[in-house]
XYZ file of C-alpha atoms in Angstrom:
618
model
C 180.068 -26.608 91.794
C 179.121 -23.486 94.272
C 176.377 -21.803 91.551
C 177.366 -18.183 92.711
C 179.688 -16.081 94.721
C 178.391 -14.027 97.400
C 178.375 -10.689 95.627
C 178.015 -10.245 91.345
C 179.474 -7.028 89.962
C 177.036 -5.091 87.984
C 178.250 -4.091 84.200
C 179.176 -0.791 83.402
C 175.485 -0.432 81.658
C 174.374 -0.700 85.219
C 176.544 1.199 87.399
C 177.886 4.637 86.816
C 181.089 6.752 88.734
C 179.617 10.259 89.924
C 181.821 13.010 92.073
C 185.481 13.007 92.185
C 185.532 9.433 90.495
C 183.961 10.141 87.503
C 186.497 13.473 87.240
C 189.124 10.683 87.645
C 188.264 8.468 85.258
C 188.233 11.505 82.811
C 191.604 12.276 83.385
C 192.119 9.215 82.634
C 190.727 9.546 79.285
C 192.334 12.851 78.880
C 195.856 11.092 79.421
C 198.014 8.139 78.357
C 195.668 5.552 78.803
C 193.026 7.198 76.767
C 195.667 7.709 73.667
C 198.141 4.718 73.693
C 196.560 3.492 70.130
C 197.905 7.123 68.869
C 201.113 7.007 69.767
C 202.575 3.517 71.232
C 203.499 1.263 68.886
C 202.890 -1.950 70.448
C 199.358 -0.989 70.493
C 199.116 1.157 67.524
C 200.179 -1.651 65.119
C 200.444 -4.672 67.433
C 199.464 -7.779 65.639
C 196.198 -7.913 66.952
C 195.221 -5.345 64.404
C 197.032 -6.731 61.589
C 200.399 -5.334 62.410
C 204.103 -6.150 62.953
C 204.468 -5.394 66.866
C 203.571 -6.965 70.094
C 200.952 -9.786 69.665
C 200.543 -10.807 73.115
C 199.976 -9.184 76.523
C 200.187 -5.684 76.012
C 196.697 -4.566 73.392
C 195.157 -7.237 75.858
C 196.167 -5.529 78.876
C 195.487 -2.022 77.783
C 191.406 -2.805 76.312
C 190.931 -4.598 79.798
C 191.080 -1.189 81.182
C 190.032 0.870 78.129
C 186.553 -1.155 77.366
C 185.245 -0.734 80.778
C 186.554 2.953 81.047
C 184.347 3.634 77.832
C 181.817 2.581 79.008
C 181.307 3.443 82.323
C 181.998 7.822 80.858
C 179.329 6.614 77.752
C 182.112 7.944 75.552
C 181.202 7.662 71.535
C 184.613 7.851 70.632
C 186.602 5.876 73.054
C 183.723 3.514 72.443
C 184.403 3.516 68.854
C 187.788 2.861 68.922
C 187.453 -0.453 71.376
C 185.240 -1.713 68.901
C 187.750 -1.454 66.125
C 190.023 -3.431 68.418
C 187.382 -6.164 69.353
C 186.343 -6.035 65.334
C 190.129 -6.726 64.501
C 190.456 -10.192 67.570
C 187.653 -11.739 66.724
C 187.773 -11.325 62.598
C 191.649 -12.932 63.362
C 189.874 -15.883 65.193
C 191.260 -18.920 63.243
C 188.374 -21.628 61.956
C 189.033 -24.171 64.814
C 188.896 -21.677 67.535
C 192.888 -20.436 68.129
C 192.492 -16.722 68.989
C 196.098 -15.125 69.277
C 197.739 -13.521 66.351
C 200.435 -16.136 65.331
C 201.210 -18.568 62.457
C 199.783 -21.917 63.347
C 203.542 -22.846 63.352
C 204.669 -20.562 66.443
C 201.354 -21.903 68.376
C 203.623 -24.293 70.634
C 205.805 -21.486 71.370
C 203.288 -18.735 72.423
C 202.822 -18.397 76.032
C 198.840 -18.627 76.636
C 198.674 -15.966 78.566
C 198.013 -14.155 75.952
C 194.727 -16.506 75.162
C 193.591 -16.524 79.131
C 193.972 -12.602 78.523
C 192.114 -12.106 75.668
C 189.465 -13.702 76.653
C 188.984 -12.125 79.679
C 188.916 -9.043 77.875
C 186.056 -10.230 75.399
C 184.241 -10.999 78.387
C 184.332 -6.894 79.558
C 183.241 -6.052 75.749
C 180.058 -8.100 76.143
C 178.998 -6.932 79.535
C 179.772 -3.444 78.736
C 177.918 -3.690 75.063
C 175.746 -6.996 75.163
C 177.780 -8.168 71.750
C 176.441 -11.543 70.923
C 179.393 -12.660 68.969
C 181.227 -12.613 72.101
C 180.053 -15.993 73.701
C 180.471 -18.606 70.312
C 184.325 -16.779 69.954
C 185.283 -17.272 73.604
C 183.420 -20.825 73.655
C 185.450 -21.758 70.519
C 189.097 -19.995 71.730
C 188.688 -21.887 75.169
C 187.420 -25.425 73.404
C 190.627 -25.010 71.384
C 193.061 -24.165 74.185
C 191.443 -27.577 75.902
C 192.505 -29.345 72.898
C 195.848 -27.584 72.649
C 196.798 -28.639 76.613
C 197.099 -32.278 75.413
C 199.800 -31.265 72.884
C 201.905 -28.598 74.791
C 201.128 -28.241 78.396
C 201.063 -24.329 80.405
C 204.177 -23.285 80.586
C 206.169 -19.993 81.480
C 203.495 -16.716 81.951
C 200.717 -19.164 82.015
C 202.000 -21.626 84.315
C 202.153 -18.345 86.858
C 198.540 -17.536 85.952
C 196.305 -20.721 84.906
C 193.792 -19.010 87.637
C 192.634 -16.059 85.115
C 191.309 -18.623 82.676
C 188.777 -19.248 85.159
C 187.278 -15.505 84.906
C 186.118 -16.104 81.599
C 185.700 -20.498 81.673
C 183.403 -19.518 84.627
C 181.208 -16.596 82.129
C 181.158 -19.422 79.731
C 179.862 -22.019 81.733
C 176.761 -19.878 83.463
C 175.771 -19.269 79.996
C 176.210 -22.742 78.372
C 177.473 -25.475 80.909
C 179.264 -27.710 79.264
C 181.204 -30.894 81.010
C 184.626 -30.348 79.148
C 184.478 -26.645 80.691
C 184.894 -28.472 84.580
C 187.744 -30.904 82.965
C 189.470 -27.572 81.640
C 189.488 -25.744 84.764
C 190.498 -28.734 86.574
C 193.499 -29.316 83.933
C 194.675 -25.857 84.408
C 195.192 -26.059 88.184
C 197.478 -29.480 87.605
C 199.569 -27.819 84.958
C 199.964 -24.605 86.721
C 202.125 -23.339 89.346
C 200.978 -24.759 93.076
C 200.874 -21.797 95.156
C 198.914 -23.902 97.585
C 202.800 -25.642 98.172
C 204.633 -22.060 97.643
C 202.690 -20.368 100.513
C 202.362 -23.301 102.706
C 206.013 -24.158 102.654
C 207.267 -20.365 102.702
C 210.857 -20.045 101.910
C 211.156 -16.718 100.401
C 211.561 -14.270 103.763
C 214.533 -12.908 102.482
C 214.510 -10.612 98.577
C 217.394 -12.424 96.510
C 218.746 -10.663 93.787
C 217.750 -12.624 91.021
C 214.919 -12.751 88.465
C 212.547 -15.835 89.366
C 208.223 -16.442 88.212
C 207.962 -17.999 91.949
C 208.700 -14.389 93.388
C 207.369 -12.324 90.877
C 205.533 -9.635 92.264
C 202.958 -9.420 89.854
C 202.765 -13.098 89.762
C 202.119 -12.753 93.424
C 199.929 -10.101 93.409
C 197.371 -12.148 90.732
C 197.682 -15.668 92.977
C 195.685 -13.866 95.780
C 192.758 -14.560 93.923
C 193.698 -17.931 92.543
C 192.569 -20.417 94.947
C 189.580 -17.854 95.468
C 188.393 -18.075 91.698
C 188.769 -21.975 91.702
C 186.869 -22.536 94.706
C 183.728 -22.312 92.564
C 185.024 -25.675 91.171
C 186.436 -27.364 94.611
C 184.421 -26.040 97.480
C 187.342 -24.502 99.260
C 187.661 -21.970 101.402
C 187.921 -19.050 99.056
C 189.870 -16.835 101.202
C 192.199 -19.337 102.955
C 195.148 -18.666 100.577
C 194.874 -15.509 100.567
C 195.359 -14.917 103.721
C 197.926 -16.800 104.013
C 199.909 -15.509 101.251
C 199.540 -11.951 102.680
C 200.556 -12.900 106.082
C 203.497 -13.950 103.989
C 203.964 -11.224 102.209
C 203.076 -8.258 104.335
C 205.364 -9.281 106.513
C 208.290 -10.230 104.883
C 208.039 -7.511 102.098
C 205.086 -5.066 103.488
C 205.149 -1.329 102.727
C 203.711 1.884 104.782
C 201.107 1.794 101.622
C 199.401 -1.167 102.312
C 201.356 -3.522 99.542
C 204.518 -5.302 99.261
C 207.731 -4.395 97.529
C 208.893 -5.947 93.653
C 211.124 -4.337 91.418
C 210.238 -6.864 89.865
C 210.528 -9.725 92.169
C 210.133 -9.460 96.084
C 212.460 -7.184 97.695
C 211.771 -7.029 101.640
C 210.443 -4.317 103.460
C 213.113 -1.501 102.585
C 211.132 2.065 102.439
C 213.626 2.676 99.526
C 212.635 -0.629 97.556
C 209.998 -0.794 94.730
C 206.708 -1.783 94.455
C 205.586 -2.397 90.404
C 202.676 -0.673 89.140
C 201.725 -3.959 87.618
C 200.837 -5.532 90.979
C 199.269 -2.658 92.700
C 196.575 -3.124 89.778
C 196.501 -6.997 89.924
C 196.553 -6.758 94.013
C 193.144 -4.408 93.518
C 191.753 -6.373 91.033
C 192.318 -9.459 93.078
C 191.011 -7.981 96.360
C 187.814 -6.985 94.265
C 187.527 -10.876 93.752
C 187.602 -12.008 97.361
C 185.489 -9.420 98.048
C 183.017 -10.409 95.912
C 183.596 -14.096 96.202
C 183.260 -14.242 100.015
C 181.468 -11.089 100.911
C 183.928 -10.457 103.599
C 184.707 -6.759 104.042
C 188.073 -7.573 104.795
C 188.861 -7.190 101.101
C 187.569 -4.357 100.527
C 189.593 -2.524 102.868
C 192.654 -3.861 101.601
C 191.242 -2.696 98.607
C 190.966 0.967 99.425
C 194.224 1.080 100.880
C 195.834 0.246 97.641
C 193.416 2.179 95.386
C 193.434 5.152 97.597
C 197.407 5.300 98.392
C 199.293 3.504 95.860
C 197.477 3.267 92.886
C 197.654 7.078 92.507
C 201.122 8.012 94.131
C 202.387 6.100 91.239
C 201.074 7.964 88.689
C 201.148 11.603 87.651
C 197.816 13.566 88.463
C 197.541 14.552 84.746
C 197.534 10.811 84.280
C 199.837 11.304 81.324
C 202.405 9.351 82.919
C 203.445 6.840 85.165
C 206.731 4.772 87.075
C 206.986 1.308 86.936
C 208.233 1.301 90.951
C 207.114 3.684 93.488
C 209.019 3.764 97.043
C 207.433 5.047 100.353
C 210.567 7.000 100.920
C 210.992 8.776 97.494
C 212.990 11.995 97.325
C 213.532 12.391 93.778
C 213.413 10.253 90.320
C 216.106 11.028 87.680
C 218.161 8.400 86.015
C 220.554 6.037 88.270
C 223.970 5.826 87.463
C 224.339 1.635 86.476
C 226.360 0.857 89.838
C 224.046 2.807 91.848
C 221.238 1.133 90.871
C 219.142 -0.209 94.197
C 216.547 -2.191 92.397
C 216.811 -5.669 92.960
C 216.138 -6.633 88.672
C 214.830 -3.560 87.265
C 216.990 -0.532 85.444
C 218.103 2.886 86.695
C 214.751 4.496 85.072
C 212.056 2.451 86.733
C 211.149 5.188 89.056
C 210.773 8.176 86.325
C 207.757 9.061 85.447
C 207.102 8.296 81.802
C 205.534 6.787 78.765
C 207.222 3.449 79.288
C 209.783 3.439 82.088
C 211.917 0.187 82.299
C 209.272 -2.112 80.569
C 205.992 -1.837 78.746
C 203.517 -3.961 80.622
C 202.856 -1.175 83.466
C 201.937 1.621 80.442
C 199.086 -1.260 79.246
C 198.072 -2.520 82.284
C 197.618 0.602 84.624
C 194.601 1.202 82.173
C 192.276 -1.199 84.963
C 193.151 0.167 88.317
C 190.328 3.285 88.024
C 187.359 1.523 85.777
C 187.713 -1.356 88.010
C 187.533 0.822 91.350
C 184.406 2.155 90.016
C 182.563 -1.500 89.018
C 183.250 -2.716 92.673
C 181.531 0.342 94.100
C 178.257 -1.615 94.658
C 177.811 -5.136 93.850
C 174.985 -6.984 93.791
C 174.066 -9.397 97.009
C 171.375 -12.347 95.885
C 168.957 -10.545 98.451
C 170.077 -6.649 97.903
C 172.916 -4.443 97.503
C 176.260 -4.414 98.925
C 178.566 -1.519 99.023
C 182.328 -2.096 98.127
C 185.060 0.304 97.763
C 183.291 3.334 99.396
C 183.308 5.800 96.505
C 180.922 8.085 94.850
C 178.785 5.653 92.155
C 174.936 4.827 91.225
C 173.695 2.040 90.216
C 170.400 1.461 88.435
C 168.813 -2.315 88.399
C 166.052 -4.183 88.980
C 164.758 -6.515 91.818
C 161.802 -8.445 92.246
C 160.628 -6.741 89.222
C 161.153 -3.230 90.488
C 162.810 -0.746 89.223
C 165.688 0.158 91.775
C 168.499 2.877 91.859
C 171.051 2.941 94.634
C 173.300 6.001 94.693
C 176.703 6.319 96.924
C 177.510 10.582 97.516
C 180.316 11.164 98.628
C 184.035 12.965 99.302
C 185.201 9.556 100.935
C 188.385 8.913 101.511
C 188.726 12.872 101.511
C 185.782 13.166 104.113
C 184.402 10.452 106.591
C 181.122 9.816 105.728
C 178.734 8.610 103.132
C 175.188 8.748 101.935
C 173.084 6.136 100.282
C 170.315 7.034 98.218
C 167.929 4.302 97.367
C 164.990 5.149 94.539
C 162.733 2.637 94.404
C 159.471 2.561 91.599
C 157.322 0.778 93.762
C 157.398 -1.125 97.096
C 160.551 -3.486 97.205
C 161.848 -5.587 100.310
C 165.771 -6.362 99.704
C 168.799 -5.594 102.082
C 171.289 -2.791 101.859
C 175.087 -3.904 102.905
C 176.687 -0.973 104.365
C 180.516 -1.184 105.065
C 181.935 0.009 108.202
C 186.072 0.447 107.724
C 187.492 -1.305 110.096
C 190.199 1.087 110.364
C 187.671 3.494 112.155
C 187.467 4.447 115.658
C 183.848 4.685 115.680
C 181.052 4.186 112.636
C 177.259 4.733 113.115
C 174.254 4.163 110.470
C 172.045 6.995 110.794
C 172.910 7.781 114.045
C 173.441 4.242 115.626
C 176.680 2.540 116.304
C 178.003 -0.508 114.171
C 181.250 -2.118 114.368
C 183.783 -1.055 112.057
C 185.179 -3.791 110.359
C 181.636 -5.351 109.513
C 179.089 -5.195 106.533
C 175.357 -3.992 108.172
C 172.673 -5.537 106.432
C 169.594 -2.794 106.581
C 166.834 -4.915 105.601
C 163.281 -2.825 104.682
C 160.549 -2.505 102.570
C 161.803 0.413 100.654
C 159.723 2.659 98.515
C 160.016 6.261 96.687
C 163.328 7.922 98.110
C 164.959 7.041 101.325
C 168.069 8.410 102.517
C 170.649 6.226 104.584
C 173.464 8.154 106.731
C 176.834 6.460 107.693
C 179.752 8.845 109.284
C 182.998 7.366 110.472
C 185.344 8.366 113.085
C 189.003 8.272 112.028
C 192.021 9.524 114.217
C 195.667 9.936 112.943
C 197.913 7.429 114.665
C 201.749 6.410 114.398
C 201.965 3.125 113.377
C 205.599 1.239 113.637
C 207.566 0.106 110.707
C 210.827 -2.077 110.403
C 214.340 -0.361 111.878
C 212.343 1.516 114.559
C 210.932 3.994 111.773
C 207.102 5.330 111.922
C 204.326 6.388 109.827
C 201.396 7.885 109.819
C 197.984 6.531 108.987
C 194.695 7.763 109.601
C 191.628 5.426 108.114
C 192.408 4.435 104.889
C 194.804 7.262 104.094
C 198.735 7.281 104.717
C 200.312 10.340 104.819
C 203.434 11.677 103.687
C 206.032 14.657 104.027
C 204.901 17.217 101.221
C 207.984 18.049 98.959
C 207.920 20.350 96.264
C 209.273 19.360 93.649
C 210.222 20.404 89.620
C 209.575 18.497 86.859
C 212.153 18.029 84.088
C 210.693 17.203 80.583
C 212.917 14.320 79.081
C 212.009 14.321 75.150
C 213.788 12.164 72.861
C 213.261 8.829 70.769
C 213.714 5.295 71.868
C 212.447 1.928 69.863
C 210.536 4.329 67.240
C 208.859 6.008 69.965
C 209.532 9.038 69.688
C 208.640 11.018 73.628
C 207.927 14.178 72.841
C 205.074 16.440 75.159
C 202.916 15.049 76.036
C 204.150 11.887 75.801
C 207.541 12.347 76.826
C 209.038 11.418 80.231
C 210.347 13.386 83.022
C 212.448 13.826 86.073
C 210.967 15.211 89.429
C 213.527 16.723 91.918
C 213.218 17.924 95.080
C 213.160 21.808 96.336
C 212.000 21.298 100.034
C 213.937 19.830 102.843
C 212.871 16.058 103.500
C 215.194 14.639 106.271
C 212.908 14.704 109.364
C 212.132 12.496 112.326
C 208.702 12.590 114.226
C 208.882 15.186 117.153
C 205.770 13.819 119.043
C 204.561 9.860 119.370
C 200.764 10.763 119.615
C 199.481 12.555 117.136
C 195.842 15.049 117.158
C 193.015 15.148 115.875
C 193.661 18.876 115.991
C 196.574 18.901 113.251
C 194.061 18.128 110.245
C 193.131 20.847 108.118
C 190.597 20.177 105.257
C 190.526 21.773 101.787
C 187.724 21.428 98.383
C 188.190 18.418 96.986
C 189.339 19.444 93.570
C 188.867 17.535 89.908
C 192.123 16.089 90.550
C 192.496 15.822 94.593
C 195.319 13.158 94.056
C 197.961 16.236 93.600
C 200.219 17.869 96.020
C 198.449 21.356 95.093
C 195.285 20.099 95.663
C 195.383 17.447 98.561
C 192.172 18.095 100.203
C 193.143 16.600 103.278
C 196.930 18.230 105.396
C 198.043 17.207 108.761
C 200.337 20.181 110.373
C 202.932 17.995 111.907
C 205.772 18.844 114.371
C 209.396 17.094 113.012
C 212.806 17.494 113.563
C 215.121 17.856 111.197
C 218.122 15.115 111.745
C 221.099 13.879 109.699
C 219.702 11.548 106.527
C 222.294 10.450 103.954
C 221.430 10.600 100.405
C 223.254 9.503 96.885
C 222.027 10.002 93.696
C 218.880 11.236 94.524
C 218.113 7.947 97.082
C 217.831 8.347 100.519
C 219.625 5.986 102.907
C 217.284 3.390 104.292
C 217.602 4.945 107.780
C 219.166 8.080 108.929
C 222.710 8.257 110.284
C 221.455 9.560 113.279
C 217.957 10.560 114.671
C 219.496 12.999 117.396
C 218.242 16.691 115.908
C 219.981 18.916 113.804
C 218.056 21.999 114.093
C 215.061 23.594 115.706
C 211.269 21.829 115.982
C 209.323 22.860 112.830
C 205.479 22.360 111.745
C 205.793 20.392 108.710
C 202.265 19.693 106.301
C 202.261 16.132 105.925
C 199.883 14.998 102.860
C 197.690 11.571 101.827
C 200.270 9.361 100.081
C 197.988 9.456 97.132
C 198.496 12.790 96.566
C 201.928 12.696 96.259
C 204.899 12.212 93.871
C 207.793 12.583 95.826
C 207.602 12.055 99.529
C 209.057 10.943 102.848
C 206.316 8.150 104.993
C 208.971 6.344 106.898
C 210.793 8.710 109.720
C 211.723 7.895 112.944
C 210.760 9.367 116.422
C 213.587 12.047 116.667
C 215.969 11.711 120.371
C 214.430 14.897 121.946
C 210.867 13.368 120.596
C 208.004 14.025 123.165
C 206.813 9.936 123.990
């Protein structure tokens, strides 16, 4: 059994979000995340805290982001009321270790999901607070659900995702190593769903309109870390499946943004198909994994390219609301008429942005995206530090004894460089891992050239306060998408026709709930022209303009970064507020026009995908 991955994340005791991050992690405890247990039911009186709701997934879901959010902001209050919700699981903890909130007669019915969840989530609690009831309730929950597998095997959710009972089996064991803990892990790869035979034998090139767990998005989006968590138990390659899986899927089903299309299941690589909030957190969270896992850098880009495009085009900047599918070509959200509806298994309301639009899951679980960013900021190498997502964080530790603090400033992905400030007490040898995107054109370490792509281990004695410089070069380019359409990327930002846009405040009461501001949903329509095609195939340098970077730079108003691009406008069908998947014709309808062209991220409705109008300059 491999005794430890190449990186360990440090707990939110250790590391801290500074700069722009920290701001959005506030607004995230200004907004829906930070007040579900107010207002939403299923959280407010789920049965987890004695209630009559939801007793499963969703209080899970939502403290998995909530705990570490707490605690990375040191917020008494939001603090407080995790506690209460910890208090509440483990005073329900039955005397022979079952942990979910049911009547020992519904156990054979309840999907353990819920129990892989829930522990995981205990597991955040005692790294963020050090809570020594934590290890005997997770060691007794997990002995049970060992026992329980020889009655009633995995089944449904938990067939789908046996792999997340490792996050916590694997805590448990480096603390007290038991043999049964091996057996367990092992037992929960044979009962659960072989995506070894899924990816290997790939049959699913084509979305079908149907609901099925083997093309579940979110499903998918979890199973890149699967093979990657269990290869602490098997030797495997950790990153083997994965790879393959996203050949798979970014290609069959890629987007502009760097993910693949569900809403909810796979649904091919149609700018105008969804992409669940659900898996652009799980796909983050399981990129942080591999990352960590294998050290490759790999991950982390794919990380940033989620975390800096999708994760917030999804949801408002006020972080008071969010869709449950975002499309790269997305000209306005308001209801669907029931035969007009495009998405392959979800409603007409999926892409509003709301309390809980189409289903429930995406209000909990968005909760992780953010705090989790910010813990895989720097991780900790057995001989040093690594840098992950490049973002603005410090971390305080110690190594060989000394007292060490390692602090990331800067405005990246708004700006193309970072600095590392180490603070060391004393003399201390150890390496610093500085990532290089590999989607830059050049990167140097204080002034010397490195090849993007690649981690560069700086290896010194260091001592009092040294400064380390690394500056990228990044240059817009078109990159090709399916049915001879473009976009643009430039590093780890995609950009997107600005629209503005009016929001329409939909207040009324559904299931209880009643949505009323600021909890209520809305509609977003469009008041700017959005039917373009590209005018030029090589873009400049010259056409970026830069701007503050403001609390909340994921926001049309305050995109810090605007490429002046020349388009065409050309002929581009719409119905019921959904563009046609390509335009009827990309010969010009009017006159060459500079057009500002934002990061995806900072947008809510937008146009990525355009093709290279007939009187284009190539």
């Amino acid at each position: 059994m491999r005794e430890k991955d190449a990186f360990q994340f440090f707990t939110a005791k250790e590391l801290k979000p500074q700069g722009w991050l920290r701001a959005q992690l506030e607004t995230q405890a200004r907004g829906l995340s930070g007040h579900l247990d107010k207002v939403w039911l299923d959280i407010r009186e789920s049965r987890w805290v004695g209630g009559d709701r939801e007793g499963w997934e969703r209080v899970p879901y939502w403290l998995d982001g909530f705990i570490p959010l707490a605690w990375l902001l040191d917020d008494a209050d939001l603090q407080a009321r995790a506690t209460r919700y910890v208090d509440a699981i483990l005073a329900g903890q039955a005397a022979d270790g079952w942990i979910c909130p049911c009547t020992p007669e519904e156990r054979r019915d309840y999907d353990l999901w819920g129990v892989f969840l829930v522990c995981k989530v205990l597991v955040v609690y005692q790294d963020c607070t050090g809570d020594e009831r934590i290890e005997e309730a997770v060691y007794r929950a997990l002995k049970n659900l060992y026992a329980h597998l020889d009655r009633r095997p995995l089944f449904d959710w938990a067939a789908a995702r046996w792999f997340e009972c490792l996050i916590p089996l694997f805590w448990l064991w480096d603390r007290r190593p038991e043999e049964w803990m091996k057996d367990l892990a092992h037992l929960l790869k044979i009962m659960g769903f072989d995506y070894n035979t899924l990816f290997g034998s790939w049959r699913f090139q084509e979305p079908a309109d149907r609901w099925n767990q083997a093309t579940h998005v979110v499903n998918l989006a979890m199973a890149l870390r699967s093979h990657a968590l269990y290869s602490r138990l098997s030797g495997e390659d950790p990153e083997a499946l994965a790879k393959t899986a996203l050949d798979h899927l970014t290609r069959d089903h890629g987007t502009a943004y760097g993910h693949f299309t569900g809403d909810e299941c796979l649904s091919g690589d149609s700018p105008i198909q969804g992409s669940e909030l659900c898996s652009v957190v799980e796909a983050m969270y399981s990129y942080e994994w591999l990352y960590a896992i294998s050290g490759n850098p790999f991950w982390a880009d794919r990380l940033e390219l989620l975390a800096y495009n999708a994760l917030p085009a999804t949801i408002s900047p006020d972080m008071w609301t969010h869709q449950y599918d975002q499309m790269a070509n997305q000209i306005q959200c308001s209801p669907l008429p029931e035969e007009a509806v495009h998405f392959r298994s979800n409603n007409g309301e999926a892409h509003l942005f709301g309390l809980e639009p189409h289903f429930g899951c995406c209000t909990a679980n968005f909760s992780q995206g953010w705090p989790k960013l910010a813990l895989s900021a720097l991780l900790q190498a057995e001989d040093g530090i690594a840098v992950g997502a490049i973002a603005p964080a410090s971390v305080r530790t110690v190594i060989q004894g000394v007292a060490v603090t390692v602090t990331v400033e800067t405005e990246y992905p708004f700006r193309d460089s970072y600095r590392v400030r180490v603070q060391a007490d004393q003399p201390v040898r150890f390496r610093l891992y500085l990532r290089a995107p590999a989607n830059a054109v050049d990167c140097r370490v204080d002034g010397q050239a490195v090849p993007p792509g690649e981690l560069h281990a700086l290896e010194r004695e260091w001592t009092g306060e040294t400064v380390v410089e690394v500056a990228m070069t990044f240059a817009p380019v078109l990159e090709p998408r399916p049915r001879n359409l473009f976009c643009v990327r430039r590093g780890p930002l995609v950009y997107a026709v600005k629209m503005e846009e009016k929001w329409v405040k939909r207040e009324y009461e559904r299931d209880g709930v009643e949505r009323r501001f600021p909890y209520c949903d809305y509609e977003v329509l469009p008041q700017s022209p959005w039917n373009y095609g590209f005018a030029d195939a090589t873009l400049s340098e010259e056409w970026l303009e830069r701007f503050p970077v403001a609390e909340q730079p994921f926001s049309p108003e305050h995109a810090p970064l605007r490429l002046q691009v020349p388009l065409y406008p050309i002929p581009w069908q719409e119905k019921n507020g959904v563009c046609a998947v390509t335009p009827d014709s990309a010969i010009p309808c009017g006159e060459k026009a500079t057009v500002t062209m934002i990061p995806y991220g900072c947008t809510n409705l937008r146009m990525t995908e355009l093709p290279l109008a007939e009187q284009a300059d190539i």
